[in-house]
Coordinates of C-alpha atoms and ligand atoms in Angstrom, one line a residue:
X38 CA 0.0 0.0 0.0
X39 CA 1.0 3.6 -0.7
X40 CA 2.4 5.6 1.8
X41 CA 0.7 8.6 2.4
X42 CA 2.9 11.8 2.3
X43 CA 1.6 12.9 5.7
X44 CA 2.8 9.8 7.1
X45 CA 6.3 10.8 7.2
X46 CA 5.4 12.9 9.8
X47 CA 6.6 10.5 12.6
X48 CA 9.2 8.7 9.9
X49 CA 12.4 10.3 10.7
X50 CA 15.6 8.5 10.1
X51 CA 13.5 5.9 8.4
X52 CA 13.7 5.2 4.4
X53 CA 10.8 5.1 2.3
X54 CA 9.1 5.5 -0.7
X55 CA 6.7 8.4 -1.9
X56 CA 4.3 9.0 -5.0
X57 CA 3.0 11.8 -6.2
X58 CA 2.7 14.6 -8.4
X59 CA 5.4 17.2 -9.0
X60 CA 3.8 20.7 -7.6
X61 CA 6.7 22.4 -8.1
X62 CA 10.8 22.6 -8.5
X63 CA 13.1 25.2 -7.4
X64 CA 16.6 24.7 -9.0
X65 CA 19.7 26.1 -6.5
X66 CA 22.9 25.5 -8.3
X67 CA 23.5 21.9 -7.7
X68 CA 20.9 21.1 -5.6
X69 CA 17.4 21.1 -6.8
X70 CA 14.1 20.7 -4.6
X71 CA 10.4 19.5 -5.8
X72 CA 7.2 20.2 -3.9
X73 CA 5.6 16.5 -4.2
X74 CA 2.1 16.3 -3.8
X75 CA -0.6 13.9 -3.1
X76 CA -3.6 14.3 -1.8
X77 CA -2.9 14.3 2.1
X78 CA -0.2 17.3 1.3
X79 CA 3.1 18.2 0.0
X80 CA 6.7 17.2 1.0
X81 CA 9.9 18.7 0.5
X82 CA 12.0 16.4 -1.5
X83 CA 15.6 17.4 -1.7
X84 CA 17.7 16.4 -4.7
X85 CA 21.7 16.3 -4.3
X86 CA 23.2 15.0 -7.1
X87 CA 26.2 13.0 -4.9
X88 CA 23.2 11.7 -2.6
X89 CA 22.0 9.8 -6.1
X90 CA 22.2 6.7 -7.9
X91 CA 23.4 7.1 -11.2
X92 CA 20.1 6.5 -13.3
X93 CA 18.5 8.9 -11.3
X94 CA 21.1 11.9 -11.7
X95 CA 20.4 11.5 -15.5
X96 CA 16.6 12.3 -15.3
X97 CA 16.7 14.8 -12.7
X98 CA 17.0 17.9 -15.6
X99 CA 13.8 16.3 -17.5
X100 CA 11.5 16.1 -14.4
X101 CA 8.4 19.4 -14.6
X102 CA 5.4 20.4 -12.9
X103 CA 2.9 17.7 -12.6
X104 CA 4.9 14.9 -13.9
X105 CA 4.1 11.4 -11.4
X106 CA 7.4 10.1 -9.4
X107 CA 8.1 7.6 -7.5
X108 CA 10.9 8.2 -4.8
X109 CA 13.1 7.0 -2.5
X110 CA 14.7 8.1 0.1
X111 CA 15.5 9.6 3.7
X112 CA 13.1 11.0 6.0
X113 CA 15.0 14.3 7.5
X114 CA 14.4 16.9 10.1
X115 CA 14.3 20.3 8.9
X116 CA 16.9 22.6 10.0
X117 CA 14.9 25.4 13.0
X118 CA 15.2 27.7 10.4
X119 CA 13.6 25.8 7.9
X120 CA 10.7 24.2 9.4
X121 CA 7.4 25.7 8.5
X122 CA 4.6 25.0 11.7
X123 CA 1.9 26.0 8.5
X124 CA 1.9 23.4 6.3
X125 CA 0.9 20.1 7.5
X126 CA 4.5 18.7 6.2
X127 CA 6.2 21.2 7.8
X128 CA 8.9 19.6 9.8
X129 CA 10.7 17.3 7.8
X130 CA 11.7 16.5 4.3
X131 CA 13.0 13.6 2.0
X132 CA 16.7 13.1 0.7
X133 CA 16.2 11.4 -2.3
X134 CA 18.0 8.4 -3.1
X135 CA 16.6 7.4 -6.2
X136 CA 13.7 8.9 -8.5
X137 CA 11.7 7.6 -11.1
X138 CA 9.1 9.2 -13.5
X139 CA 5.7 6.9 -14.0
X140 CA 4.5 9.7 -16.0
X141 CA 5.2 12.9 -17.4
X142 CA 2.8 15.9 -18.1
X143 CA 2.4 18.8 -20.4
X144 CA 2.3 22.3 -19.2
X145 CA -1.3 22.2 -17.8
X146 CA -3.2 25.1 -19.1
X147 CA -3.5 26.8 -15.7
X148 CA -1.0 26.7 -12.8
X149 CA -2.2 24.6 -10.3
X150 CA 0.2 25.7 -7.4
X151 CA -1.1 29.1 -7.8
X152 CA -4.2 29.8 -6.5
X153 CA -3.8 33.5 -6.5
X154 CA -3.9 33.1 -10.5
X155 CA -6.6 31.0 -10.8
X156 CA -8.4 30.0 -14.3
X157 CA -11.8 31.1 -15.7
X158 CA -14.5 28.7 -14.8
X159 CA -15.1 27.3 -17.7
X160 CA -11.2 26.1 -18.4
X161 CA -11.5 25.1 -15.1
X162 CA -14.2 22.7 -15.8
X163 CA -13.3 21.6 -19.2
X164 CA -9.9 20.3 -17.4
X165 CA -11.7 19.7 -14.5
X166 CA -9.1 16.8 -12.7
X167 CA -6.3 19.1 -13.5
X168 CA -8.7 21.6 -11.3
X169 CA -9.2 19.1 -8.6
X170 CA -5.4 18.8 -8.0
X171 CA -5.4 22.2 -6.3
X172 CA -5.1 22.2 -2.6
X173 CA -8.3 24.2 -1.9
X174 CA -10.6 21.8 -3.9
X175 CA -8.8 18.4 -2.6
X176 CA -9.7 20.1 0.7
X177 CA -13.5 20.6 -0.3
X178 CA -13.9 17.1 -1.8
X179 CA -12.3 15.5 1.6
X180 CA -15.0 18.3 3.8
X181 CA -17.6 16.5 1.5
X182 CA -16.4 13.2 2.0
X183 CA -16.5 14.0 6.6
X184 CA -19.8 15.6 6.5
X185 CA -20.9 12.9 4.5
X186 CA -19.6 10.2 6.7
X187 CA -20.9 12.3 9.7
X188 CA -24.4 12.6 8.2
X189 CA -24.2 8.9 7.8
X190 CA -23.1 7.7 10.9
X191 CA -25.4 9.7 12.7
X192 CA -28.4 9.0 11.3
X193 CA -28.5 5.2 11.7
X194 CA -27.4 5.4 15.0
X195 CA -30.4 7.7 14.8
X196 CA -32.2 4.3 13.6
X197 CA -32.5 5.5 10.4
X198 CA -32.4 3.0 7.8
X199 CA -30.7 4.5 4.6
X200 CA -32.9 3.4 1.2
X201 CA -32.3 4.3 -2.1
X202 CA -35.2 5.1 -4.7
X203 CA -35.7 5.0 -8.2
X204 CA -33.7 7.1 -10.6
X205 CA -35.4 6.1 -13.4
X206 CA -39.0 7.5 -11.7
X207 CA -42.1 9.9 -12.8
X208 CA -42.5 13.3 -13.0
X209 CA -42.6 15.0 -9.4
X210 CA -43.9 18.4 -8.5
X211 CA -41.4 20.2 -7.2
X212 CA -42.1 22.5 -9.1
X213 CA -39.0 22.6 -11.8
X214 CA -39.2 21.0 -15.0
X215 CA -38.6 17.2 -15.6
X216 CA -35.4 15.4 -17.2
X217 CA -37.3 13.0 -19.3
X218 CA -35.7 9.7 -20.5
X219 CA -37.5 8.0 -23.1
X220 CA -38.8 4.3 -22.8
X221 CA -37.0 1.8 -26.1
X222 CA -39.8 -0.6 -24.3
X223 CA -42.5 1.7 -24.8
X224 CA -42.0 3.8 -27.6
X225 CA -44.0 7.6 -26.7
X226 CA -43.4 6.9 -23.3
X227 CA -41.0 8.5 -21.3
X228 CA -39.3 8.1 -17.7
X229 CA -38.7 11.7 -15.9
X230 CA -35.6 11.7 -13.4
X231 CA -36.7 12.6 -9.7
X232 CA -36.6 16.2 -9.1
X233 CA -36.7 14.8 -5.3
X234 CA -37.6 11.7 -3.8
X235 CA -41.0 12.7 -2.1
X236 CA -43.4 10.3 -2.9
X237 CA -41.3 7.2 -2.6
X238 CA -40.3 9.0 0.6
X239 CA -44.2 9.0 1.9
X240 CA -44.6 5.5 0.7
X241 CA -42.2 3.6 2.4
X242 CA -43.7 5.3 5.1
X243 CA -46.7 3.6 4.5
X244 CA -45.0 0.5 4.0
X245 CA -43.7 1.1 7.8
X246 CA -39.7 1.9 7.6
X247 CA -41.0 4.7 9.9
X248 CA -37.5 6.3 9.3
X249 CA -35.7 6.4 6.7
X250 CA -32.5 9.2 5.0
X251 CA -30.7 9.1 1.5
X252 CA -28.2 11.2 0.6
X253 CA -30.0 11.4 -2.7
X254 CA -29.5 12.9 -6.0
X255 CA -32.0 14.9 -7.4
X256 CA -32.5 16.4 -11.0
X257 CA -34.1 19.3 -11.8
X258 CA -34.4 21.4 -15.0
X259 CA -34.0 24.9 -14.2
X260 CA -32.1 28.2 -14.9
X261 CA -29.2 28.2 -12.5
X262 CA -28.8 30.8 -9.9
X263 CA -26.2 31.7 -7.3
X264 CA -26.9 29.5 -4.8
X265 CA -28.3 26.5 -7.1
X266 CA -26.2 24.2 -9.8
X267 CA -28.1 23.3 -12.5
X268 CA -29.0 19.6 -13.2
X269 CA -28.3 17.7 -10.4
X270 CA -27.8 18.4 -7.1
X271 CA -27.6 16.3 -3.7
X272 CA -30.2 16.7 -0.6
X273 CA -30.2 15.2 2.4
X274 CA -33.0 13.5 2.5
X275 CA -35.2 12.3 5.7
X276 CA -38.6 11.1 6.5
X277 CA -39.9 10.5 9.6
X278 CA -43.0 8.6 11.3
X279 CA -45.1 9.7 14.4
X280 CA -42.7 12.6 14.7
X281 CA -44.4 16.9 15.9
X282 CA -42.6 19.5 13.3
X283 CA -40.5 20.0 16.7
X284 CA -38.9 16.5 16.4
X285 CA -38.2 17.2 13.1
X286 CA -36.4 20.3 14.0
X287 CA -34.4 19.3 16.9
X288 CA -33.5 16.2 15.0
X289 CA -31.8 18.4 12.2
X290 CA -30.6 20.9 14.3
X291 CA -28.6 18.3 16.4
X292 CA -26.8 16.5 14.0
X293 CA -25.4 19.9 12.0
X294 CA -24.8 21.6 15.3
X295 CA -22.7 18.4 16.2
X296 CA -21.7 18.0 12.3
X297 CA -20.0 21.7 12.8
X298 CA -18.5 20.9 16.3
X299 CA -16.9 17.9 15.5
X300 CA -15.3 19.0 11.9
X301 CA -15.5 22.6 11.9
X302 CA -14.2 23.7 15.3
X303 CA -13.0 27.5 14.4
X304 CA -16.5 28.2 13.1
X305 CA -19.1 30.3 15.7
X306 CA -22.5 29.6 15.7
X307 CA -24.3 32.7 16.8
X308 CA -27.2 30.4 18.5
X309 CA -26.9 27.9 20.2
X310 CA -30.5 27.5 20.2
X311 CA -31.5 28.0 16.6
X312 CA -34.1 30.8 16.8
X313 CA -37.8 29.8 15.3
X314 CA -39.5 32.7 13.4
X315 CA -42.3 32.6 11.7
X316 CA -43.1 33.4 8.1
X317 CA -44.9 36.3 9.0
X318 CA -42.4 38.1 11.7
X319 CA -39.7 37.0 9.7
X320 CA -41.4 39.0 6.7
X321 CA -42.0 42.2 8.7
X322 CA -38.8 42.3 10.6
X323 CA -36.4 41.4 8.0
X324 CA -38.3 41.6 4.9
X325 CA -37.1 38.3 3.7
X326 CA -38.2 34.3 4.9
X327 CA -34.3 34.1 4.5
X328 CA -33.0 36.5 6.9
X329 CA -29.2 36.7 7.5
X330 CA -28.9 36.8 11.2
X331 CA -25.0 36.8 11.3
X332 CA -24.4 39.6 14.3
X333 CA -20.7 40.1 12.0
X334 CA -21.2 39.6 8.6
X335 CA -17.6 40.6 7.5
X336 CA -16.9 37.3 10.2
X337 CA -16.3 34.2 7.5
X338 CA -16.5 31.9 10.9
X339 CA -19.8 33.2 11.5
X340 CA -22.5 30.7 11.2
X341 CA -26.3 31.7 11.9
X342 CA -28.5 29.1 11.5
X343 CA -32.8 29.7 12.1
X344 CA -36.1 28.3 11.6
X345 CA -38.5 29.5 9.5
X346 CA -42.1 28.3 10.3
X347 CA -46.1 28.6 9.9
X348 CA -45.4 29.3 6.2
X349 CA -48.6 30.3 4.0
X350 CA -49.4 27.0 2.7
X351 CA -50.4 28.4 -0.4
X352 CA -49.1 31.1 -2.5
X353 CA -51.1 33.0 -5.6
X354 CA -50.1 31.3 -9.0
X355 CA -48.0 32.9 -11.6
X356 CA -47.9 32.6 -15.1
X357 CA -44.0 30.4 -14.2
X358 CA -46.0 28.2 -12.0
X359 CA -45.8 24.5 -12.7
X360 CA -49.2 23.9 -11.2
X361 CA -51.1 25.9 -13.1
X362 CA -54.6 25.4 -14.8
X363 CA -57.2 27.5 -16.5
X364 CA -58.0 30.1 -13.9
X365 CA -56.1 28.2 -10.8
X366 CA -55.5 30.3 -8.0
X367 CA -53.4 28.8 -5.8
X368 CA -50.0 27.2 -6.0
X369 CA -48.8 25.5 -3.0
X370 CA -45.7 26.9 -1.3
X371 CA -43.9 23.7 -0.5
X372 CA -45.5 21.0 -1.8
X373 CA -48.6 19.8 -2.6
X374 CA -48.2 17.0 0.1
X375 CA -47.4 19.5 3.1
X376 CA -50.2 19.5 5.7
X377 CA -52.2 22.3 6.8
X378 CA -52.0 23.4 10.5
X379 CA -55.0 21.5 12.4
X380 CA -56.3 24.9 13.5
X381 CA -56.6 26.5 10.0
X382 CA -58.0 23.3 8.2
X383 CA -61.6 25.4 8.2
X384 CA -60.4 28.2 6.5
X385 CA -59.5 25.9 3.2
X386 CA -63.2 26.3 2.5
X387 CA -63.5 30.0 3.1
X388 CA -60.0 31.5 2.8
X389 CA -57.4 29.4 1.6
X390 CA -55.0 32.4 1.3
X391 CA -54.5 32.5 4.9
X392 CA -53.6 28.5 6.0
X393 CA -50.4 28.3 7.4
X394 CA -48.7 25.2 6.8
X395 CA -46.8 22.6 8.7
X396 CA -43.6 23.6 6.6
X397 CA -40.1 24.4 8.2
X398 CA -37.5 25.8 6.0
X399 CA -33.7 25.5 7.7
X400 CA -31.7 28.7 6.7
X401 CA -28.0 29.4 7.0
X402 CA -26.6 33.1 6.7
X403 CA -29.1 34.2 4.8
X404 CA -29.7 30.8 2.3
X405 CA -31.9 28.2 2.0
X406 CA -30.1 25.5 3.2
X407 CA -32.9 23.2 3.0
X408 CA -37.4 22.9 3.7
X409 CA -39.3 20.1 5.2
X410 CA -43.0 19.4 6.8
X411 CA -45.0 17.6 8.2
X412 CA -47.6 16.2 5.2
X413 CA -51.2 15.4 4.5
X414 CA -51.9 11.5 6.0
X415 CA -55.5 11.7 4.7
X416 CA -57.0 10.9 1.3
X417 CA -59.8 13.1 1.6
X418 CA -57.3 16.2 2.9
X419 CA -55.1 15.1 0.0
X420 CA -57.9 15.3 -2.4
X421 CA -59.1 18.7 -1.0
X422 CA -55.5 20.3 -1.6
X423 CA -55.2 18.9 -5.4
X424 CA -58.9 20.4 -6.1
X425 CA -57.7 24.1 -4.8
X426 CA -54.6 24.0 -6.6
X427 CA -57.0 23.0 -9.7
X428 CA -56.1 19.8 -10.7
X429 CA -58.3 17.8 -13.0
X430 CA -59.5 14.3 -12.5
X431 CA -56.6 13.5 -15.0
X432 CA -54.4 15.4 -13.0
X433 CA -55.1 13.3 -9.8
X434 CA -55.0 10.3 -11.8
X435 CA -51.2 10.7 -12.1
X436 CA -51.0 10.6 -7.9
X437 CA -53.8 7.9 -7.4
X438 CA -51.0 5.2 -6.3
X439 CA -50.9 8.0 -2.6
X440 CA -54.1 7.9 -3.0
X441 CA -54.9 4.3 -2.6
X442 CA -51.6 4.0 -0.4
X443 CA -53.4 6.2 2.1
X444 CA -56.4 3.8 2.6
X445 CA -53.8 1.2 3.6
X446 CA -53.0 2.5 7.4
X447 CA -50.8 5.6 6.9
X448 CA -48.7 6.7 9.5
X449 CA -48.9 10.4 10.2
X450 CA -44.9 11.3 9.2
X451 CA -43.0 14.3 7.7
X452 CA -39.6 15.5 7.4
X453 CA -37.0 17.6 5.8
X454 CA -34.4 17.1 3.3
X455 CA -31.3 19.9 3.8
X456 CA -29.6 20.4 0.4
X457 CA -26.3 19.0 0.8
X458 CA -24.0 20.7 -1.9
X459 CA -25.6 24.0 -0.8
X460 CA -24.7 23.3 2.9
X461 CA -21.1 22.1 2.2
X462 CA -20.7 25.4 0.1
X463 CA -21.8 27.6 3.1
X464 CA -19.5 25.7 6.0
X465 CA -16.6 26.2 3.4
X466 CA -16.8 29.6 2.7
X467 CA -17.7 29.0 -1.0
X468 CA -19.9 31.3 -2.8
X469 CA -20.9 29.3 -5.3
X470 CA -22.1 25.5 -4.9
X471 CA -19.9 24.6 -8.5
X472 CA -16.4 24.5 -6.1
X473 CA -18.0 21.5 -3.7
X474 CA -18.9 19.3 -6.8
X475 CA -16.5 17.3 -8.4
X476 CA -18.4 17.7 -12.3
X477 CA -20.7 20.2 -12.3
X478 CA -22.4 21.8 -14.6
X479 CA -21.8 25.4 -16.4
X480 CA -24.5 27.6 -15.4
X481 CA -25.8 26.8 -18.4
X482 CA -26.3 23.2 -17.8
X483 CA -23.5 21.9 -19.9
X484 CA -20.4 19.4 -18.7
X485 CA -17.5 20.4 -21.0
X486 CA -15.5 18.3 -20.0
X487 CA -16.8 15.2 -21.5
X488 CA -19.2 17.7 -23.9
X489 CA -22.7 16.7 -22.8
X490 CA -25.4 17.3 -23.7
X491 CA -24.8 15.7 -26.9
X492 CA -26.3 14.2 -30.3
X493 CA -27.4 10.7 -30.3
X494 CA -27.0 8.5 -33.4
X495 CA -30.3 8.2 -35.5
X496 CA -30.3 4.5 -34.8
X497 CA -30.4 5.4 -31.2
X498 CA -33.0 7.6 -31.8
X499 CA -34.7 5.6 -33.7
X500 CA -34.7 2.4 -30.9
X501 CA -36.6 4.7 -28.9
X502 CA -39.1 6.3 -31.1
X503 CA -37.7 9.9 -31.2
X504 CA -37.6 12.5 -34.5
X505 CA -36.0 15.5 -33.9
X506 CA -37.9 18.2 -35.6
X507 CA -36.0 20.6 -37.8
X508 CA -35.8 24.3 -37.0
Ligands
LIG71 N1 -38.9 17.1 -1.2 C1 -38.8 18.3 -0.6 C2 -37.9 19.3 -1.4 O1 -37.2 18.8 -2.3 C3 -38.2 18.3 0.8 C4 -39.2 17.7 1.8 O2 -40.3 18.2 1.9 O3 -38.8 16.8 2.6 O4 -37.8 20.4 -1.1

């Protein structure tokens, strides 16, 4: 097995045998030094020509930036003057004995020990492994990777069991548009990629796993903004049984307030106690349901997380909405499966504008780091909420499977599903979600790097039933 550079640490005196990629070398007269990296940081390899064997002298002069070595050698203390207490190789380095190149490199087409100096985006992402080599995104790939693992760990001993659903699925209203895939079974028909796994969610539910998380990918066809990637993006996503909105809460709040302890200790979290405000407050006070309640904004440590609650459970429909219908009214807020507070279930007969729902949206320094409820157990309150946000008998046909699932002894359940690219983005510092994500899209939903979207063969298309039209 590989040694890991940082394992030299507690090496010294001892010989061993490193690989990695060259960050950088820094010629001084006779001597030469390289900067060789791997992913758990960079050593200090010094290269003295008499300290040599012969077949490595020779290929010293060819060896650049980024080429992959293999070397030998002496783990050494630094000199007092040369250690560096900032770098997490800072107090030794290697005597080469012998060094072999395993590959070389061409000048990449941006410096990758230069972060100062960094690329455009989009060479970034057309050359995106070249990208990932630079210390700060190695760093947020491994953050990823711990909060991941935290998430994880914490939730099953949570007793939650972690399920996965469907990729290939149908349409859900989340209110973006669908990535279809079309059926070669069934030519005309088409499977639509889950914008989020809600329904499946709710069902197994039903079918009594009474709690369940995924950290689940989730597709979504819309125009990107700061804060969202288009095309795909990971949530957390949870579902609970016999739970209050409160359990929900305190459930979430827990595990990131621990999640930031444990991995994060130089951040601050301004509560303790995450504050709860409602919809309505929040909107008066701060004019915003996201309100930034950082006491030090200029503070990049600073983390204020809140509650929003008691959300309007439906909002007026615009011409954008995804719901609408000839002459609808109302669009819901959240979902269309979020419940209605008990107390304002009469006023869905006489003034539906004013229901607050059972909806709890988790906000980070001003973001939407993620939204939640508690949701509709009943087929008849089910029923009620698809007739006011005017669907048609056809409409509800598309849902009848929760329909029917409800008359089957539902549990009442609910829960909350924190977006977790967005949330790793915010504990990082990162303003936009693109530098947590290993391949993500442009902002205009394109990979360059492998060129996708891209055109199918006609025999492809043809297996599946699809003419392009001409424009
Ligand atoms: N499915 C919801 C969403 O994607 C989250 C939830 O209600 O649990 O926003």
């Amino acid at each position: 097995m590989k040694l890991r550079n940082i394992e030299i640490n507690n090496k010294i005196g001892e010989e061993v045998t490193l690989f990695g990629w060259v960050n950088s070398r820094r010629d001084m007269g006779k001597i030469a030094f390289i900067d060789l990296r791997d992913r758990s940081g960079i050593v200090q390899v010094v290269l003295v020509p008499s300290e040599l064997n012969e077949e490595s002298q020779a290929i010293i002069k060819d060896i650049r930036p980024e080429f992959v070595l293999e070397i030998t050698g002496v783990v050494n203390e630094r000199g007092e003057k040369q250690k560096n207490p900032n770098i997490p190789i800072g107090n030794v380095e290697l005597l080469a004995k012998s060094v072999k190149i395993l590959s070389q490199s061409e000048t990449p087409p941006f410096e990758i020990d230069n972060e100062d100096r960094q690329a455009g985006e989009e060479l970034r992402l057309k050359y995106r492994y070249l990208d990932l080599r630079h210390e700060r995104m190695t760093r947020n790939m491994q953050f990823r990777s711990d909060a991941m693992l935290f998430i994880r760990n914490y939730l099953h001993e949570q007793n939650f069991i972690e399920m996965h659903t469907p990729i290939l699925s149908k349409s859900t209203p989340e209110g973006a548009r669908d990535y279809l895939v079309p059926s070669r079974k069934f030519p005309g028909k088409f499977f639509a990629l889950p914008q989020s796994p809600q329904q499946y969610k709710q069902m197994l539910m039903v079918a009594g796993m009474e709690r369940y998380f995924q950290i689940a990918p989730c597709f979504r066809d819309e125009d990107a903004r700061a804060d969202r990637s288009p095309g795909e993006f990971y949530q957390v996503d949870m579902e609970m049984s016999f739970v209050s909105q409160d359990d929900i809460m305190e459930l979430a709040e827990d595990m990131f307030t621990k999640l930031v302890k444990t991995l994060l200790p130089e951040k601050e979290l301004t509560f303790d106690k995450w504050p709860r405000i409602t919809y309505a407050e929040a909107m008066e006070k701060y004019g915003s349901d996201k309100p930034d309640l950082r006491k030090d904004k200029n503070n990049p440590n600073e983390l204020a997380f809140c509650w929003i609650v008691d959300f309007p459970l439906f909002t007026e429909q615009t011409e954008d909405d995804y719901f609408h219908g000839a002459g609808d009214k109302w669009a819901p807020s959240h979902h269309m499966f979020t419940a209605p507070r008990e107390e304002d279930i009469p006023l869905l007969d006489t003034d539906p504008g004013k229901v607050r729902g059972l909806q709890h949206d988790m906000v980070l320094n001003g973001v939407e780091a993620g939204g939640g409820s508690i949701r509709i157990h009943s087929p008849e309150l089910q029923e009620k909420i698809f007739n006011l946000i005017g669907f048609t008998e056809e409409d509800k046909k598309e849902f009848e499977h929760m329909l029917t699932a409800f008359k089957y002894g539902v549990p009442p359940h609910g829960g909350i599903a924190p977006g977790f690219d967005r949330l790793v983005s915010l504990l990082m510092g990162e303003s936009s979600i693109r530098e947590v994500i290993a391949f993500p899209l442009t902002s205009d939903a394109r990979d360059l790097m492998v060129e996708a979207p891209s055109i199918v063969s006609d025999e492809q298309l043809n297996a599946v039933g699809i003419e392009i039209k001409k424009t």
